[in-house]
Amino acid sequence: MNTDIPVIYTAVSDPVEAGLANEDGTPVGNITGTSDALAVDAQLKMIREVLPEAKTIGIIYTTSEANSISTIAEYKALAGNYGFEIVDSGVTAMSEVALAAADIASKVDCITNLTDNTVVSALQTVLDEAGKAGIPVFGSEVEQVKAGCVASMGLEYIELGKQTGKMAARVLKGEAEASELNFEVISEPSLYVNFAAAEKINLELPENYKTDA
C-alpha cells in the first residue's frame, strides 16, 4: 500500500491473509494495526480443563470468511495436542446457521465459536440448538460469553481498541512510521466465564474459575 498517509487498522483477524502484512508481521506499506486473532491454543487448553472427557469440538463458520478458514486450520493443527477432533460445518448465509447448528450439536461434545461475522450474528440460534443437545458453547471474546457462551480464553475489543490507539499515537507523535511497526495482537488472553450459562446445562466448572475469571 503506497501512500504518504499512515493507515492504522484494528481487529483484522489475519493481516497476512488480508494482504496488510508480510509473513514475518512487517507492514506491506505505510500501514499497521492490531489483529483480533484468537488464542487457539489457550482456548483448547481451557476447553480440556472444563470438559476432561470430551473428544469432539464443533465449529460453524462462513465459507467466504478467510479469517474463519485460517482459524479452523489452526484449530485442526493444534486439537490433537489436547486429544480433540474438530468437526466443522460451513455456511454461506445466516439463514443456514440454524440447520448447521442443529446438525453439528448432535455430533460433538461442545461447540466453540469464532469471530465469524455471520455466525456471531446468529449466536442465539447456535446457543439454542446447543442447549437442546445439552452441550456447552464456548465463545471467542467477552461479549459472546455475556450473550450465553459458557467461557472463553479470548479478548475484549475495548482493550484491543486501546492498544490500537497507542499505536496510532506513536505514529501521530512522530515516534515511529506506520511502515516500521509490525502488527500487534493481545499478548495475554483473558478468561471470561458465564456461570449462569454453565448452570443451565448442569456443567460444573473448575473451582479456580471462580477466582481466575
Coordinates of N, CA and C in Angstrom, one line a residue:
M1 N 0.9 -1.2 0.0 CA 0.0 0.0 0.0 C 0.9 1.2 0.0
N2 N 1.0 1.9 -1.1 CA 1.8 3.1 -1.3 C 1.0 4.4 -1.0
T3 N 1.2 5.0 0.1 CA 0.5 6.2 0.5 C 1.4 7.0 1.5
D4 N 1.3 8.3 1.5 CA 2.0 9.1 2.5 C 1.2 9.2 3.7
I5 N -0.1 8.9 3.6 CA -1.0 9.0 4.8 C -0.9 7.6 5.5
P6 N -0.5 7.6 6.8 CA -0.4 6.4 7.5 C -1.8 5.8 7.8
V7 N -1.9 4.5 7.7 CA -3.2 3.8 8.0 C -3.0 2.9 9.2
I8 N -3.9 3.0 10.1 CA -3.9 2.1 11.3 C -5.2 1.3 11.3
Y9 N -5.1 0.0 11.2 CA -6.3 -0.8 11.2 C -6.4 -1.5 12.6
T10 N -7.6 -2.0 12.9 CA -7.9 -2.7 14.1 C -8.8 -3.9 13.9
A11 N -8.6 -5.0 14.7 CA -9.4 -6.2 14.7 C -9.5 -6.9 13.3
V12 N -8.3 -6.9 12.7 CA -8.2 -7.7 11.4 C -7.7 -9.1 11.9
S13 N -8.4 -10.1 11.7 CA -8.1 -11.4 12.2 C -6.8 -12.0 11.6
D14 N -6.6 -11.8 10.3 CA -5.4 -12.3 9.7 C -4.8 -11.3 8.8
P15 N -4.0 -10.4 9.3 CA -3.4 -9.3 8.4 C -2.6 -9.8 7.2
V16 N -2.0 -11.0 7.4 CA -1.2 -11.6 6.3 C -2.1 -12.0 5.2
E17 N -3.2 -12.7 5.5 CA -4.2 -13.2 4.5 C -4.9 -12.0 3.9
A18 N -5.0 -10.9 4.6 CA -5.7 -9.8 4.1 C -4.8 -8.9 3.3
G19 N -3.5 -9.3 3.2 CA -2.6 -8.5 2.3 C -2.1 -7.2 3.0
L20 N -2.2 -7.2 4.3 CA -1.8 -6.0 5.1 C -0.4 -6.1 5.7
A21 N 0.1 -7.3 5.7 CA 1.4 -7.6 6.4 C 2.0 -8.8 5.7
N22 N 3.4 -8.8 5.9 CA 4.1 -9.9 5.4 C 4.1 -11.1 6.4
E23 N 4.6 -12.2 6.0 CA 4.6 -13.4 6.9 C 5.3 -13.2 8.2
D24 N 6.3 -12.3 8.3 CA 7.0 -12.0 9.5 C 6.4 -10.9 10.3
G25 N 5.2 -10.4 9.9 CA 4.5 -9.4 10.6 C 4.8 -8.0 10.2
T26 N 5.8 -7.8 9.4 CA 6.2 -6.4 8.9 C 5.1 -5.9 8.0
P27 N 4.9 -4.6 8.0 CA 3.9 -4.0 7.1 C 4.2 -4.1 5.6
V28 N 3.2 -4.1 4.8 CA 3.5 -4.1 3.3 C 3.6 -2.7 2.8
G29 N 3.4 -1.7 3.6 CA 3.5 -0.3 3.2 C 3.3 0.6 4.4
N30 N 2.8 1.7 4.3 CA 2.6 2.7 5.4 C 1.3 2.3 6.1
I31 N 1.3 1.1 6.6 CA 0.1 0.6 7.3 C 0.4 -0.4 8.3
T32 N -0.3 -0.3 9.5 CA -0.1 -1.2 10.6 C -1.3 -1.2 11.4
G33 N -1.3 -2.0 12.5 CA -2.5 -2.0 13.3 C -2.5 -3.2 14.3
T34 N -3.7 -3.7 14.6 CA -3.9 -4.8 15.6 C -4.7 -5.9 15.0
S35 N -4.5 -7.1 15.4 CA -5.2 -8.3 15.0 C -6.0 -8.8 16.1
D36 N -7.2 -9.3 15.8 CA -8.0 -10.0 16.9 C -8.0 -11.5 16.7
A37 N -6.8 -11.9 16.2 CA -6.6 -13.4 16.0 C -6.8 -14.1 17.4
L38 N -7.5 -15.2 17.3 CA -7.9 -16.0 18.5 C -6.7 -16.7 19.1
A39 N -6.7 -16.8 20.4 CA -5.6 -17.6 21.1 C -6.1 -19.0 21.1
V40 N -5.9 -19.7 20.0 CA -6.5 -21.1 19.8 C -5.9 -22.1 20.8
D41 N -4.6 -22.0 21.1 CA -4.0 -23.0 22.0 C -4.6 -22.8 23.4
A42 N -4.7 -21.6 23.8 CA -5.2 -21.3 25.2 C -6.7 -21.7 25.3
Q43 N -7.4 -21.5 24.2 CA -8.8 -21.9 24.2 C -9.0 -23.4 24.3
L44 N -8.2 -24.2 23.5 CA -8.2 -25.6 23.6 C -7.9 -26.1 25.0
K45 N -6.9 -25.5 25.6 CA -6.5 -25.9 26.9 C -7.6 -25.7 27.9
M46 N -8.3 -24.5 27.8 CA -9.4 -24.2 28.7 C -10.5 -25.2 28.5
I47 N -10.9 -25.5 27.2 CA -11.9 -26.5 27.0 C -11.6 -27.8 27.6
R48 N -10.4 -28.2 27.5 CA -9.9 -29.5 28.1 C -10.1 -29.5 29.6
E49 N -9.8 -28.3 30.2 CA -10.0 -28.2 31.7 C -11.5 -28.3 32.1
V50 N -12.3 -27.7 31.3 CA -13.8 -27.7 31.6 C -14.4 -29.1 31.3
L51 N -13.9 -29.7 30.2 CA -14.5 -31.0 29.7 C -13.4 -32.0 29.6
P52 N -13.0 -32.6 30.7 CA -11.9 -33.6 30.7 C -12.2 -34.8 29.9
E53 N -13.5 -35.2 29.7 CA -13.8 -36.4 28.9 C -14.2 -36.1 27.5
A54 N -14.2 -34.9 27.1 CA -14.7 -34.6 25.7 C -13.7 -35.0 24.6
K55 N -14.3 -35.4 23.5 CA -13.4 -35.9 22.4 C -13.6 -35.0 21.1
T56 N -14.8 -34.4 21.0 CA -15.0 -33.7 19.7 C -15.5 -32.2 20.0
I57 N -15.0 -31.3 19.2 CA -15.4 -29.9 19.2 C -16.0 -29.5 17.9
G58 N -17.1 -28.9 17.9 CA -17.8 -28.4 16.7 C -17.5 -27.0 16.4
I59 N -17.3 -26.6 15.2 CA -17.1 -25.2 14.8 C -18.0 -24.9 13.5
I60 N -18.8 -23.9 13.6 CA -19.6 -23.5 12.5 C -18.9 -22.2 11.9
Y61 N -18.7 -22.1 10.6 CA -18.0 -21.0 10.0 C -18.6 -20.6 8.7
T62 N -18.3 -19.4 8.2 CA -18.8 -19.0 6.9 C -17.7 -19.3 5.9
T63 N -18.1 -19.9 4.9 CA -17.1 -20.4 3.9 C -16.4 -19.3 3.1
S64 N -17.0 -18.1 3.1 CA -16.4 -16.9 2.4 C -15.5 -16.1 3.3
E65 N -15.4 -16.4 4.6 CA -14.6 -15.6 5.5 C -13.2 -16.2 5.7
A66 N -12.2 -15.5 5.1 CA -10.9 -16.0 5.1 C -10.3 -16.2 6.6
N67 N -10.7 -15.3 7.4 CA -10.2 -15.3 8.8 C -10.7 -16.6 9.5
S68 N -12.0 -17.0 9.2 CA -12.5 -18.2 9.8 C -11.8 -19.5 9.3
I69 N -11.6 -19.5 8.0 CA -10.9 -20.6 7.4 C -9.5 -20.8 8.0
S70 N -8.8 -19.7 8.1 CA -7.4 -19.8 8.7 C -7.4 -20.2 10.1
T71 N -8.5 -19.8 10.9 CA -8.6 -20.1 12.3 C -8.9 -21.6 12.5
I72 N -9.8 -22.1 11.6 CA -10.1 -23.5 11.7 C -8.9 -24.4 11.4
A73 N -8.1 -24.0 10.4 CA -6.9 -24.7 10.1 C -6.0 -24.8 11.4
E74 N -5.9 -23.7 12.1 CA -5.1 -23.6 13.3 C -5.7 -24.6 14.4
Y75 N -7.0 -24.5 14.5 CA -7.7 -25.5 15.5 C -7.3 -26.9 15.1
K76 N -7.4 -27.3 13.9 CA -7.2 -28.6 13.5 C -5.7 -29.0 13.7
A77 N -4.8 -28.1 13.5 CA -3.4 -28.4 13.7 C -3.0 -28.6 15.2
L78 N -3.8 -27.9 16.1 CA -3.5 -28.0 17.5 C -4.4 -28.9 18.3
A79 N -5.5 -29.3 17.8 CA -6.5 -30.0 18.5 C -6.0 -31.3 19.1
G80 N -5.2 -32.0 18.3 CA -4.6 -33.3 18.7 C -3.7 -33.2 19.9
N81 N -3.1 -32.1 20.1 CA -2.3 -31.9 21.3 C -3.1 -32.0 22.6
Y82 N -4.4 -31.8 22.5 CA -5.3 -31.9 23.7 C -6.3 -33.0 23.6
G83 N -6.1 -33.9 22.6 CA -6.9 -35.1 22.5 C -8.3 -34.8 21.9
F84 N -8.4 -33.7 21.1 CA -9.7 -33.4 20.5 C -9.7 -33.7 19.0
E85 N -10.8 -33.9 18.4 CA -11.1 -33.9 17.0 C -12.0 -32.7 16.7
I86 N -11.7 -32.0 15.6 CA -12.5 -30.9 15.2 C -13.5 -31.3 14.1
V87 N -14.8 -31.0 14.4 CA -15.8 -31.3 13.4 C -16.4 -29.9 12.9
D88 N -16.2 -29.6 11.7 CA -16.6 -28.2 11.2 C -17.8 -28.3 10.2
S89 N -18.5 -27.2 10.2 CA -19.7 -27.1 9.3 C -19.7 -25.7 8.7
G90 N -19.6 -25.7 7.4 CA -19.6 -24.4 6.7 C -20.9 -23.9 6.2
V91 N -21.2 -22.6 6.3 CA -22.4 -22.0 5.9 C -22.1 -20.9 4.9
T92 N -23.1 -20.5 4.1 CA -22.9 -19.4 3.2 C -23.7 -18.2 3.6
A93 N -24.7 -18.3 4.5 CA -25.6 -17.2 4.8 C -26.1 -17.5 6.2
M94 N -26.6 -16.5 6.9 CA -27.1 -16.6 8.3 C -28.3 -17.5 8.3
S95 N -29.0 -17.6 7.3 CA -30.2 -18.5 7.2 C -29.9 -19.9 7.3
E96 N -28.6 -20.3 7.1 CA -28.2 -21.7 7.1 C -27.6 -22.1 8.5
V97 N -27.5 -21.1 9.4 CA -26.8 -21.4 10.7 C -27.7 -22.3 11.6
A98 N -29.0 -22.2 11.6 CA -29.8 -23.0 12.4 C -29.7 -24.5 12.1
L99 N -29.8 -24.8 10.8 CA -29.6 -26.2 10.4 C -28.3 -26.7 10.7
A100 N -27.2 -25.9 10.4 CA -25.9 -26.4 10.7 C -25.7 -26.6 12.2
A101 N -26.2 -25.7 13.0 CA -26.1 -25.8 14.5 C -26.8 -27.1 15.0
A102 N -28.0 -27.3 14.5 CA -28.7 -28.5 15.0 C -28.0 -29.8 14.6
D103 N -27.4 -29.8 13.4 CA -26.7 -31.0 12.9 C -25.4 -31.2 13.7
I104 N -24.6 -30.2 13.8 CA -23.3 -30.3 14.5 C -23.5 -30.6 16.0
A105 N -24.5 -30.0 16.6 CA -24.8 -30.2 18.0 C -25.0 -31.7 18.4
S106 N -25.5 -32.4 17.4 CA -25.9 -33.9 17.6 C -24.6 -34.8 17.4
K107 N -23.5 -34.2 17.0 CA -22.3 -35.0 16.7 C -21.1 -34.7 17.6
V108 N -21.2 -33.6 18.4 CA -20.0 -33.2 19.1 C -20.3 -33.1 20.6
D109 N -19.2 -33.0 21.4 CA -19.3 -32.8 22.8 C -19.5 -31.3 23.3
C110 N -19.1 -30.4 22.4 CA -19.2 -29.0 22.6 C -19.0 -28.2 21.3
I111 N -19.3 -27.0 21.3 CA -19.1 -26.1 20.2 C -18.2 -24.9 20.6
T112 N -17.3 -24.5 19.8 CA -16.5 -23.3 20.1 C -16.8 -22.3 19.0
N113 N -17.0 -21.1 19.3 CA -17.4 -20.1 18.4 C -16.1 -19.3 17.9
L114 N -16.1 -18.8 16.7 CA -15.1 -18.0 16.2 C -15.6 -16.5 16.2
T115 N -14.8 -15.6 15.7 CA -15.2 -14.2 15.5 C -15.8 -14.1 14.1
D116 N -16.5 -15.1 13.6 CA -17.1 -15.2 12.3 C -18.3 -14.3 12.3
N117 N -18.3 -13.3 11.4 CA -19.4 -12.3 11.4 C -20.8 -12.9 11.3
T118 N -20.9 -13.8 10.3 CA -22.2 -14.4 10.0 C -22.7 -15.2 11.2
V119 N -21.9 -16.1 11.7 CA -22.2 -16.9 12.8 C -22.5 -16.2 14.1
V120 N -21.7 -15.2 14.4 CA -21.9 -14.3 15.6 C -23.2 -13.6 15.5
S121 N -23.6 -13.2 14.3 CA -24.9 -12.6 14.2 C -26.1 -13.5 14.5
A122 N -25.8 -14.8 14.4 CA -26.8 -15.8 14.7 C -26.5 -16.6 16.0
L123 N -25.7 -16.0 16.9 CA -25.2 -16.7 18.0 C -26.3 -17.3 18.9
Q124 N -27.4 -16.6 19.0 CA -28.5 -17.1 19.9 C -29.1 -18.4 19.3
T125 N -29.1 -18.5 18.0 CA -29.6 -19.7 17.3 C -28.6 -20.9 17.7
V126 N -27.3 -20.6 17.6 CA -26.3 -21.7 18.0 C -26.5 -22.1 19.5
L127 N -26.7 -21.1 20.3 CA -26.9 -21.4 21.8 C -28.2 -22.2 22.0
D128 N -29.2 -21.9 21.3 CA -30.5 -22.6 21.4 C -30.3 -24.0 21.0
E129 N -29.7 -24.3 19.9 CA -29.5 -25.7 19.4 C -28.6 -26.5 20.3
A130 N -27.5 -25.8 20.8 CA -26.6 -26.5 21.7 C -27.3 -26.8 23.0
G131 N -28.2 -25.9 23.5 CA -28.9 -26.1 24.7 C -29.9 -27.3 24.6
K132 N -30.5 -27.5 23.4 CA -31.4 -28.6 23.2 C -30.6 -29.9 23.3
A133 N -29.3 -29.9 22.9 CA -28.5 -31.1 22.9 C -27.8 -31.2 24.2
G134 N -27.9 -30.2 25.1 CA -27.2 -30.3 26.4 C -25.7 -30.1 26.4
I135 N -25.2 -29.4 25.4 CA -23.8 -29.3 25.3 C -23.4 -27.8 25.4
P136 N -22.2 -27.5 25.9 CA -21.8 -26.1 26.1 C -21.3 -25.4 24.8
V137 N -21.4 -24.1 24.7 CA -20.8 -23.4 23.6 C -19.8 -22.5 24.2
F138 N -18.6 -22.5 23.7 CA -17.5 -21.6 24.2 C -17.4 -20.4 23.2
G139 N -17.1 -19.3 23.8 CA -17.0 -18.1 23.0 C -15.6 -17.7 22.6
S140 N -15.4 -16.7 21.8 CA -14.1 -16.3 21.4 C -13.8 -14.9 22.0
E141 N -14.7 -14.2 22.6 CA -14.5 -12.9 23.2 C -15.6 -12.6 24.3
V142 N -15.4 -11.6 25.1 CA -16.2 -11.4 26.2 C -17.7 -11.2 25.9
E143 N -18.0 -10.5 24.8 CA -19.4 -10.2 24.5 C -20.2 -11.5 24.2
Q144 N -19.5 -12.5 23.6 CA -20.1 -13.8 23.4 C -20.4 -14.5 24.7
V145 N -19.5 -14.4 25.6 CA -19.8 -15.0 26.9 C -20.9 -14.3 27.6
K146 N -21.0 -13.0 27.6 CA -22.1 -12.3 28.2 C -23.4 -12.7 27.5
A147 N -23.4 -13.1 26.2 CA -24.6 -13.5 25.5 C -25.1 -14.9 25.8
G148 N -24.2 -15.7 26.4 CA -24.7 -17.0 26.8 C -23.7 -18.1 26.6
C149 N -22.5 -17.8 26.0 CA -21.5 -18.9 25.9 C -20.9 -19.1 27.3
V150 N -20.5 -20.4 27.6 CA -20.0 -20.8 28.9 C -18.7 -20.1 29.3
A151 N -17.8 -20.0 28.4 CA -16.5 -19.5 28.8 C -15.7 -19.1 27.6
S152 N -14.6 -18.4 27.7 CA -13.7 -18.0 26.6 C -12.4 -17.7 27.2
M153 N -11.3 -18.1 26.4 CA -10.0 -17.6 26.6 C -9.8 -16.6 25.5
G154 N -10.3 -15.4 25.6 CA -10.4 -14.5 24.5 C -10.0 -13.1 24.8
L155 N -10.5 -12.2 23.9 CA -10.1 -10.8 24.1 C -11.3 -10.0 24.3
E156 N -11.0 -8.8 24.7 CA -12.1 -7.7 24.9 C -11.7 -6.6 23.9
Y157 N -12.7 -6.3 23.0 CA -12.4 -5.4 22.0 C -12.1 -4.0 22.4
I158 N -12.6 -3.6 23.6 CA -12.2 -2.3 24.2 C -10.7 -2.2 24.4
E159 N -10.2 -3.3 25.0 CA -8.7 -3.3 25.2 C -8.0 -3.4 23.9
L160 N -8.5 -4.1 22.9 CA -7.8 -4.1 21.6 C -7.8 -2.7 21.0
G161 N -8.9 -2.0 21.2 CA -9.0 -0.6 20.7 C -8.0 0.3 21.4
K162 N -7.8 0.1 22.7 CA -6.9 0.9 23.4 C -5.4 0.7 22.8
Q163 N -5.2 -0.6 22.6 CA -3.9 -1.0 22.0 C -3.7 -0.3 20.7
T164 N -4.7 -0.4 19.8 CA -4.6 0.3 18.5 C -4.4 1.8 18.7
G165 N -5.1 2.4 19.6 CA -4.9 3.8 19.9 C -3.5 4.2 20.2
K166 N -2.9 3.3 21.0 CA -1.5 3.6 21.4 C -0.5 3.6 20.2
M167 N -0.8 2.6 19.3 CA 0.0 2.6 18.1 C -0.2 3.8 17.2
A168 N -1.5 4.3 17.1 CA -1.8 5.5 16.3 C -1.1 6.7 16.9
A169 N -1.1 6.7 18.3 CA -0.5 7.9 19.0 C 1.0 7.9 18.7
R170 N 1.7 6.8 18.6 CA 3.1 6.8 18.3 C 3.4 7.3 16.9
V171 N 2.5 7.0 16.0 CA 2.7 7.5 14.6 C 2.4 9.0 14.6
L172 N 1.3 9.4 15.2 CA 0.9 10.8 15.1 C 1.9 11.7 15.8
K173 N 2.6 11.2 16.9 CA 3.6 12.0 17.6 C 5.0 12.0 16.9
G174 N 5.1 11.2 15.8 CA 6.3 11.1 15.1 C 7.3 10.2 15.7
E175 N 6.9 9.4 16.7 CA 7.8 8.4 17.3 C 8.2 7.2 16.4
A176 N 7.3 7.0 15.5 CA 7.6 5.8 14.5 C 6.7 6.0 13.3
E177 N 7.2 5.4 12.2 CA 6.4 5.4 11.0 C 5.5 4.1 11.0
A178 N 4.3 4.2 10.5 CA 3.5 3.1 10.4 C 4.2 1.9 9.7
S179 N 5.0 2.3 8.7 CA 5.7 1.2 7.9 C 6.8 0.5 8.8
E180 N 7.1 1.1 10.0 CA 8.1 0.5 10.8 C 7.5 -0.4 11.9
L181 N 6.2 -0.4 12.1 CA 5.6 -1.1 13.2 C 4.9 -2.4 12.7
N182 N 5.4 -3.5 13.3 CA 4.7 -4.8 13.0 C 3.3 -4.7 13.6
F183 N 2.4 -5.5 13.0 CA 1.0 -5.5 13.6 C 1.1 -6.2 15.0
E184 N 0.2 -5.9 15.9 CA 0.2 -6.4 17.2 C -1.1 -7.2 17.5
V185 N -0.9 -8.1 18.5 CA -2.1 -8.9 19.0 C -2.1 -8.7 20.5
I186 N -3.3 -9.1 21.1 CA -3.4 -9.1 22.6 C -2.4 -10.2 23.1
S187 N -1.4 -9.8 23.9 CA -0.4 -10.8 24.3 C -0.9 -11.8 25.2
E188 N -1.8 -11.5 26.1 CA -2.3 -12.5 27.1 C -3.8 -12.5 27.0
P189 N -4.4 -13.6 26.5 CA -5.9 -13.7 26.5 C -6.4 -13.8 27.9
S190 N -7.6 -13.4 28.1 CA -8.3 -13.4 29.4 C -9.3 -14.4 29.5
L191 N -9.5 -15.0 30.7 CA -10.6 -15.9 31.0 C -11.9 -15.2 31.3
Y192 N -12.9 -15.5 30.5 CA -14.2 -15.0 30.8 C -15.2 -16.1 31.0
V193 N -16.0 -16.1 32.0 CA -16.9 -17.2 32.4 C -18.3 -16.7 32.7
N194 N -19.3 -17.5 32.2 CA -20.7 -17.2 32.4 C -21.2 -18.4 33.3
F195 N -21.2 -18.2 34.6 CA -21.6 -19.3 35.5 C -23.1 -19.6 35.3
A196 N -23.9 -18.7 35.0 CA -25.3 -19.0 34.8 C -25.5 -19.9 33.6
A197 N -24.8 -19.6 32.5 CA -24.9 -20.5 31.3 C -24.4 -21.9 31.6
A198 N -23.4 -22.0 32.4 CA -22.9 -23.4 32.8 C -23.9 -24.1 33.6
E199 N -24.5 -23.4 34.6 CA -25.5 -24.0 35.5 C -26.8 -24.4 34.7
K200 N -27.1 -23.7 33.6 CA -28.2 -24.0 32.8 C -28.2 -25.4 32.2
I201 N -27.0 -25.9 31.9 CA -26.8 -27.2 31.3 C -26.1 -28.2 32.3
N202 N -26.2 -27.8 33.6 CA -25.6 -28.6 34.7 C -24.1 -28.9 34.5
L203 N -23.4 -27.9 34.0 CA -22.0 -28.1 33.8 C -21.2 -27.5 35.0
E204 N -20.4 -28.4 35.6 CA -19.6 -27.9 36.8 C -18.3 -27.4 36.3
L205 N -18.0 -26.2 36.6 CA -16.7 -25.5 36.1 C -15.6 -25.8 37.1
P206 N -14.4 -25.7 36.7 CA -13.3 -25.9 37.7 C -13.4 -24.9 38.8
E207 N -13.0 -25.3 40.0 CA -13.1 -24.4 41.2 C -12.4 -23.1 41.0
N208 N -11.2 -23.2 40.4 CA -10.3 -22.0 40.3 C -10.9 -20.9 39.4
Y209 N -11.9 -21.3 38.5 CA -12.5 -20.3 37.6 C -13.3 -19.3 38.4
K210 N -13.7 -19.6 39.6 CA -14.4 -18.6 40.4 C -13.5 -17.4 40.8
T211 N -12.2 -17.7 40.9 CA -11.3 -16.6 41.3 C -10.5 -16.1 40.1
D212 N -10.3 -16.9 39.1 CA -9.5 -16.5 37.9 C -10.2 -15.7 36.9
A213 N -11.6 -15.9 36.8 CA -12.3 -15.2 35.8 C -12.6 -13.8 36.1

